[in-house]
Amino acid sequence: GEGARNVTFGIGEEKDLDDQSPKSDDIQPLPWAQLSEITKCLAVRNMLPPEITNEDQIAISSNAAWRWYTNLRNERLSYLAMGDMVRLITETIAGRKRVPKRKKLWIYSAHDSTLIGLMCAFRLEQPTEWPEYASFLKIEVLTAADEKEYYLRFSLNGKLLKSYLEIHDDEKGEPNSIIPLTTLQSIYGI
């Protein structure tokens, strides 16, 4: 979303605050997310340099995922980064009754980092690694028998993810496999 402009450098990455351009002979370290992506591409093609093992690549990717998930678990940052997209999805679901012939499927295409942002915005259980290429987050819309209430169920690549959306940071509790649409509407002001 628009509120995320200042965090788009890379979640959890250290940005050069003095904004000076590096000198041409300076070697600049890669942000973890870029290092993860580059080494993942090389690993998939069996082209990792001999100095980097597959275990190293997995550790690099896990570190990048951990940094993103840790930062975006913050409710406010998650709201700023993903609020616009969550509102779009929520409004689309809430407006289903007004859609002619009640569409059965909506598809949103996004980057893997957006999937992480959405998982955090929906406060879903967090995988320990970065989403694989061609990963998909499925949001199923379930209705009560009277069709007046909508509920959402989430899965990543076919694996059910429970939501902590109804549990606040200072509370303890078990995540839910479905959440009421009204919970999202109240959080995102819809």
PDB file of C-alpha atoms in Angstrom:
ATOM      1  CA  GLY A   1       0.000   0.000   0.000  1.00  0.00           C
ATOM      2  CA  GLU A   2       0.912   3.648  -0.126  1.00  0.00           C
ATOM      3  CA  GLY A   3       1.869   3.587   3.560  1.00  0.00           C
ATOM      4  CA  ALA A   4       4.611   1.103   2.779  1.00  0.00           C
ATOM      5  CA  ARG A   5       6.797   3.396   0.664  1.00  0.00           C
ATOM      6  CA  ASN A   6       9.513   3.652   3.291  1.00  0.00           C
ATOM      7  CA  VAL A   7       9.775  -0.097   3.804  1.00  0.00           C
ATOM      8  CA  THR A   8       9.944  -1.158   0.173  1.00  0.00           C
ATOM      9  CA  PHE A   9      13.742  -1.271   0.235  1.00  0.00           C
ATOM     10  CA  GLY A  10      13.403  -4.683   1.782  1.00  0.00           C
ATOM     11  CA  ILE A  11      11.737  -5.692   4.977  1.00  0.00           C
ATOM     12  CA  GLY A  12      14.376  -5.901   7.672  1.00  0.00           C
ATOM     13  CA  GLU A  13      17.172  -4.763   5.393  1.00  0.00           C
ATOM     14  CA  GLU A  14      19.528  -2.038   6.481  1.00  0.00           C
ATOM     15  CA  LYS A  15      19.171   0.887   4.104  1.00  0.00           C
ATOM     16  CA  ASP A  16      22.048   3.337   3.692  1.00  0.00           C
ATOM     17  CA  LEU A  17      20.581   6.199   5.715  1.00  0.00           C
ATOM     18  CA  ASP A  18      23.017   8.859   4.544  1.00  0.00           C
ATOM     19  CA  ASP A  19      21.760   8.256   0.984  1.00  0.00           C
ATOM     20  CA  GLN A  20      25.224   8.584  -0.526  1.00  0.00           C
ATOM     21  CA  SER A  21      25.963   6.585  -3.614  1.00  0.00           C
ATOM     22  CA  PRO A  22      28.664   3.955  -3.161  1.00  0.00           C
ATOM     23  CA  LYS A  23      31.992   4.558  -4.860  1.00  0.00           C
ATOM     24  CA  SER A  24      32.577   2.364  -7.875  1.00  0.00           C
ATOM     25  CA  ASP A  25      35.385   0.406  -6.169  1.00  0.00           C
ATOM     26  CA  ASP A  26      33.347  -0.291  -2.994  1.00  0.00           C
ATOM     27  CA  ILE A  27      31.952  -3.790  -2.643  1.00  0.00           C
ATOM     28  CA  GLN A  28      28.424  -3.531  -1.312  1.00  0.00           C
ATOM     29  CA  PRO A  29      26.824  -6.490   0.475  1.00  0.00           C
ATOM     30  CA  LEU A  30      23.595  -7.792  -0.970  1.00  0.00           C
ATOM     31  CA  PRO A  31      20.424  -7.532   1.097  1.00  0.00           C
ATOM     32  CA  TRP A  32      19.379 -10.940   2.481  1.00  0.00           C
ATOM     33  CA  ALA A  33      16.311 -11.122   0.242  1.00  0.00           C
ATOM     34  CA  GLN A  34      18.398 -10.601  -2.911  1.00  0.00           C
ATOM     35  CA  LEU A  35      21.055 -13.063  -1.762  1.00  0.00           C
ATOM     36  CA  SER A  36      18.306 -15.590  -1.065  1.00  0.00           C
ATOM     37  CA  GLU A  37      16.741 -15.144  -4.476  1.00  0.00           C
ATOM     38  CA  ILE A  38      20.043 -15.342  -6.365  1.00  0.00           C
ATOM     39  CA  THR A  39      21.240 -18.437  -4.516  1.00  0.00           C
ATOM     40  CA  LYS A  40      17.813 -20.095  -4.890  1.00  0.00           C
ATOM     41  CA  CYS A  41      17.915 -19.556  -8.666  1.00  0.00           C
ATOM     42  CA  LEU A  42      21.418 -21.004  -8.805  1.00  0.00           C
ATOM     43  CA  ALA A  43      20.475 -23.974  -6.595  1.00  0.00           C
ATOM     44  CA  VAL A  44      17.437 -24.861  -8.730  1.00  0.00           C
ATOM     45  CA  ARG A  45      19.740 -24.995 -11.763  1.00  0.00           C
ATOM     46  CA  ASN A  46      22.502 -26.911  -9.907  1.00  0.00           C
ATOM     47  CA  MET A  47      24.810 -23.927 -10.449  1.00  0.00           C
ATOM     48  CA  LEU A  48      25.698 -22.917  -6.882  1.00  0.00           C
ATOM     49  CA  PRO A  49      29.381 -22.061  -6.547  1.00  0.00           C
ATOM     50  CA  PRO A  50      31.267 -24.805  -4.672  1.00  0.00           C
ATOM     51  CA  GLU A  51      31.749 -22.463  -1.709  1.00  0.00           C
ATOM     52  CA  ILE A  52      27.967 -22.372  -1.101  1.00  0.00           C
ATOM     53  CA  THR A  53      26.341 -25.673  -0.194  1.00  0.00           C
ATOM     54  CA  ASN A  54      22.649 -26.479  -0.564  1.00  0.00           C
ATOM     55  CA  GLU A  55      22.451 -26.294   3.246  1.00  0.00           C
ATOM     56  CA  ASP A  56      23.968 -22.781   3.094  1.00  0.00           C
ATOM     57  CA  GLN A  57      21.351 -21.759   0.530  1.00  0.00           C
ATOM     58  CA  ILE A  58      18.549 -23.097   2.721  1.00  0.00           C
ATOM     59  CA  ALA A  59      19.981 -21.183   5.709  1.00  0.00           C
ATOM     60  CA  ILE A  60      20.194 -17.977   3.629  1.00  0.00           C
ATOM     61  CA  SER A  61      16.599 -18.379   2.458  1.00  0.00           C
ATOM     62  CA  SER A  62      15.368 -19.203   5.964  1.00  0.00           C
ATOM     63  CA  ASN A  63      17.095 -16.103   7.327  1.00  0.00           C
ATOM     64  CA  ALA A  64      15.503 -13.866   4.684  1.00  0.00           C
ATOM     65  CA  ALA A  65      12.061 -15.359   5.386  1.00  0.00           C
ATOM     66  CA  TRP A  66      12.548 -14.983   9.136  1.00  0.00           C
ATOM     67  CA  ARG A  67      13.452 -11.288   8.735  1.00  0.00           C
ATOM     68  CA  TRP A  68      10.354 -10.569   6.596  1.00  0.00           C
ATOM     69  CA  TYR A  69       7.959 -12.578   8.756  1.00  0.00           C
ATOM     70  CA  THR A  70       9.347 -11.067  11.977  1.00  0.00           C
ATOM     71  CA  ASN A  71       8.947  -7.495  10.784  1.00  0.00           C
ATOM     72  CA  LEU A  72       5.573  -7.915   9.082  1.00  0.00           C
ATOM     73  CA  ARG A  73       4.101  -9.684  12.108  1.00  0.00           C
ATOM     74  CA  ASN A  74       3.927  -6.219  13.614  1.00  0.00           C
ATOM     75  CA  GLU A  75       0.241  -5.374  13.240  1.00  0.00           C
ATOM     76  CA  ARG A  76       0.815  -1.726  12.348  1.00  0.00           C
ATOM     77  CA  LEU A  77       3.537  -2.396   9.771  1.00  0.00           C
ATOM     78  CA  SER A  78       1.452  -5.184   8.269  1.00  0.00           C
ATOM     79  CA  TYR A  79      -1.532  -2.836   8.084  1.00  0.00           C
ATOM     80  CA  LEU A  80       0.532  -0.131   6.366  1.00  0.00           C
ATOM     81  CA  ALA A  81       2.196  -2.514   3.929  1.00  0.00           C
ATOM     82  CA  MET A  82      -0.811  -4.640   2.948  1.00  0.00           C
ATOM     83  CA  GLY A  83      -3.904  -2.671   3.960  1.00  0.00           C
ATOM     84  CA  ASP A  84      -4.872  -1.627   0.426  1.00  0.00           C
ATOM     85  CA  MET A  85      -4.703  -5.171  -0.931  1.00  0.00           C
ATOM     86  CA  VAL A  86      -6.489  -6.695   2.073  1.00  0.00           C
ATOM     87  CA  ARG A  87      -9.234  -4.056   1.724  1.00  0.00           C
ATOM     88  CA  LEU A  88      -9.572  -4.890  -2.001  1.00  0.00           C
ATOM     89  CA  ILE A  89      -9.879  -8.614  -1.288  1.00  0.00           C
ATOM     90  CA  THR A  90     -12.269  -8.048   1.622  1.00  0.00           C
ATOM     91  CA  GLU A  91     -14.474  -5.641  -0.327  1.00  0.00           C
ATOM     92  CA  THR A  92     -14.599  -8.092  -3.243  1.00  0.00           C
ATOM     93  CA  ILE A  93     -15.704 -10.904  -0.936  1.00  0.00           C
ATOM     94  CA  ALA A  94     -18.211  -8.711   0.905  1.00  0.00           C
ATOM     95  CA  GLY A  95     -19.690  -7.599  -2.422  1.00  0.00           C
ATOM     96  CA  ARG A  96     -20.265 -11.153  -3.674  1.00  0.00           C
ATOM     97  CA  LYS A  97     -24.026 -10.891  -3.267  1.00  0.00           C
ATOM     98  CA  ARG A  98     -24.084  -7.987  -5.712  1.00  0.00           C
ATOM     99  CA  VAL A  99     -21.968  -9.775  -8.353  1.00  0.00           C
ATOM    100  CA  PRO A 100     -24.006 -11.133 -11.258  1.00  0.00           C
ATOM    101  CA  LYS A 101     -24.022 -14.933 -11.421  1.00  0.00           C
ATOM    102  CA  ARG A 102     -21.938 -15.009  -8.214  1.00  0.00           C
ATOM    103  CA  LYS A 103     -18.423 -15.453  -9.532  1.00  0.00           C
ATOM    104  CA  LYS A 104     -16.727 -18.528  -8.129  1.00  0.00           C
ATOM    105  CA  LEU A 105     -13.107 -17.465  -8.520  1.00  0.00           C
ATOM    106  CA  TRP A 106     -10.991 -14.317  -8.349  1.00  0.00           C
ATOM    107  CA  ILE A 107      -7.281 -14.461  -9.114  1.00  0.00           C
ATOM    108  CA  TYR A 108      -4.735 -11.925  -7.915  1.00  0.00           C
ATOM    109  CA  SER A 109      -1.182 -12.333  -9.162  1.00  0.00           C
ATOM    110  CA  ALA A 110       1.639 -11.190  -6.896  1.00  0.00           C
ATOM    111  CA  HIS A 111       5.263 -11.698  -5.931  1.00  0.00           C
ATOM    112  CA  ASP A 112       6.397 -14.091  -3.230  1.00  0.00           C
ATOM    113  CA  SER A 113       7.107 -11.163  -0.918  1.00  0.00           C
ATOM    114  CA  THR A 114       3.473 -10.072  -1.331  1.00  0.00           C
ATOM    115  CA  LEU A 115       2.388 -13.549  -0.219  1.00  0.00           C
ATOM    116  CA  ILE A 116       4.438 -13.087   2.939  1.00  0.00           C
ATOM    117  CA  GLY A 117       2.805  -9.695   3.480  1.00  0.00           C
ATOM    118  CA  LEU A 118      -0.677 -11.147   3.021  1.00  0.00           C
ATOM    119  CA  MET A 119       0.034 -14.062   5.351  1.00  0.00           C
ATOM    120  CA  CYS A 120       1.127 -11.557   7.987  1.00  0.00           C
ATOM    121  CA  ALA A 121      -1.842  -9.247   7.358  1.00  0.00           C
ATOM    122  CA  PHE A 122      -4.226 -12.175   7.809  1.00  0.00           C
ATOM    123  CA  ARG A 123      -2.074 -13.228  10.825  1.00  0.00           C
ATOM    124  CA  LEU A 124      -1.686 -16.744   9.448  1.00  0.00           C
ATOM    125  CA  GLU A 125       0.600 -19.429  10.775  1.00  0.00           C
ATOM    126  CA  GLN A 126       4.040 -18.741   9.372  1.00  0.00           C
ATOM    127  CA  PRO A 127       6.045 -21.253   7.351  1.00  0.00           C
ATOM    128  CA  THR A 128       9.733 -21.355   8.234  1.00  0.00           C
ATOM    129  CA  GLU A 129      10.900 -20.757   4.693  1.00  0.00           C
ATOM    130  CA  TRP A 130      10.336 -18.336   1.859  1.00  0.00           C
ATOM    131  CA  PRO A 131       7.393 -19.308  -0.400  1.00  0.00           C
ATOM    132  CA  GLU A 132       8.501 -21.422  -3.353  1.00  0.00           C
ATOM    133  CA  TYR A 133       8.183 -20.160  -6.917  1.00  0.00           C
ATOM    134  CA  ALA A 134       4.607 -20.429  -8.201  1.00  0.00           C
ATOM    135  CA  SER A 135       3.252 -20.580  -4.646  1.00  0.00           C
ATOM    136  CA  PHE A 136      -0.371 -19.684  -4.151  1.00  0.00           C
ATOM    137  CA  LEU A 137      -2.391 -18.441  -1.225  1.00  0.00           C
ATOM    138  CA  LYS A 138      -5.949 -19.699  -1.485  1.00  0.00           C
ATOM    139  CA  ILE A 139      -8.717 -17.870   0.364  1.00  0.00           C
ATOM    140  CA  GLU A 140     -11.887 -19.919   0.457  1.00  0.00           C
ATOM    141  CA  VAL A 141     -15.164 -18.156   1.164  1.00  0.00           C
ATOM    142  CA  LEU A 142     -17.518 -20.242   3.255  1.00  0.00           C
ATOM    143  CA  THR A 143     -21.091 -19.219   3.988  1.00  0.00           C
ATOM    144  CA  ALA A 144     -23.403 -19.933   6.883  1.00  0.00           C
ATOM    145  CA  ALA A 145     -26.555 -21.890   6.097  1.00  0.00           C
ATOM    146  CA  ASP A 146     -28.577 -18.673   5.951  1.00  0.00           C
ATOM    147  CA  GLU A 147     -25.950 -17.130   3.608  1.00  0.00           C
ATOM    148  CA  LYS A 148     -25.834 -13.989   5.755  1.00  0.00           C
ATOM    149  CA  GLU A 149     -22.397 -14.627   7.244  1.00  0.00           C
ATOM    150  CA  TYR A 150     -19.155 -15.229   5.355  1.00  0.00           C
ATOM    151  CA  TYR A 151     -16.123 -17.024   6.766  1.00  0.00           C
ATOM    152  CA  LEU A 152     -12.622 -17.330   5.322  1.00  0.00           C
ATOM    153  CA  ARG A 153     -10.286 -20.326   5.258  1.00  0.00           C
ATOM    154  CA  PHE A 154      -6.668 -19.969   4.099  1.00  0.00           C
ATOM    155  CA  SER A 155      -4.137 -22.365   2.622  1.00  0.00           C
ATOM    156  CA  LEU A 156      -0.677 -22.003   1.120  1.00  0.00           C
ATOM    157  CA  ASN A 157       0.094 -24.474  -1.659  1.00  0.00           C
ATOM    158  CA  GLY A 158      -2.709 -26.713  -0.394  1.00  0.00           C
ATOM    159  CA  LYS A 159      -1.618 -26.677   3.274  1.00  0.00           C
ATOM    160  CA  LEU A 160      -4.223 -25.260   5.667  1.00  0.00           C
ATOM    161  CA  LEU A 161      -3.008 -22.187   7.560  1.00  0.00           C
ATOM    162  CA  LYS A 162      -4.797 -21.168  10.742  1.00  0.00           C
ATOM    163  CA  SER A 163      -5.243 -17.505  11.636  1.00  0.00           C
ATOM    164  CA  TYR A 164      -4.372 -15.611  14.804  1.00  0.00           C
ATOM    165  CA  LEU A 165      -6.435 -12.638  13.584  1.00  0.00           C
ATOM    166  CA  GLU A 166      -8.870 -12.808  16.489  1.00  0.00           C
ATOM    167  CA  ILE A 167      -6.060 -13.137  19.056  1.00  0.00           C
ATOM    168  CA  HIS A 168      -4.254  -9.942  20.055  1.00  0.00           C
ATOM    169  CA  ASP A 169      -0.510  -9.874  20.781  1.00  0.00           C
ATOM    170  CA  ASP A 170      -1.057  -9.687  24.539  1.00  0.00           C
ATOM    171  CA  GLU A 171      -3.454 -12.648  24.570  1.00  0.00           C
ATOM    172  CA  LYS A 172      -2.850 -16.364  24.431  1.00  0.00           C
ATOM    173  CA  GLY A 173      -5.017 -18.667  22.430  1.00  0.00           C
ATOM    174  CA  GLU A 174      -5.255 -21.131  19.618  1.00  0.00           C
ATOM    175  CA  PRO A 175      -5.452 -20.003  15.993  1.00  0.00           C
ATOM    176  CA  ASN A 176      -8.688 -20.573  14.080  1.00  0.00           C
ATOM    177  CA  SER A 177      -9.044 -22.552  10.877  1.00  0.00           C
ATOM    178  CA  ILE A 178     -11.782 -20.130   9.735  1.00  0.00           C
ATOM    179  CA  ILE A 179     -12.350 -16.470  10.535  1.00  0.00           C
ATOM    180  CA  PRO A 180     -15.457 -14.324  10.081  1.00  0.00           C
ATOM    181  CA  LEU A 181     -15.272 -11.825   7.253  1.00  0.00           C
ATOM    182  CA  THR A 182     -16.633  -9.238   9.708  1.00  0.00           C
ATOM    183  CA  THR A 183     -13.368  -9.489  11.683  1.00  0.00           C
ATOM    184  CA  LEU A 184     -11.383  -8.318   8.640  1.00  0.00           C
ATOM    185  CA  GLN A 185     -13.959  -5.662   7.877  1.00  0.00           C
ATOM    186  CA  SER A 186     -13.648  -4.191  11.354  1.00  0.00           C
ATOM    187  CA  ILE A 187      -9.819  -4.241  11.334  1.00  0.00           C
ATOM    188  CA  TYR A 188      -9.562  -2.622   7.898  1.00  0.00           C
ATOM    189  CA  GLY A 189     -12.457  -0.188   8.319  1.00  0.00           C
ATOM    190  CA  ILE A 190     -14.800  -1.625   5.711  1.00  0.00           C
TER     191      ILE A 190
END
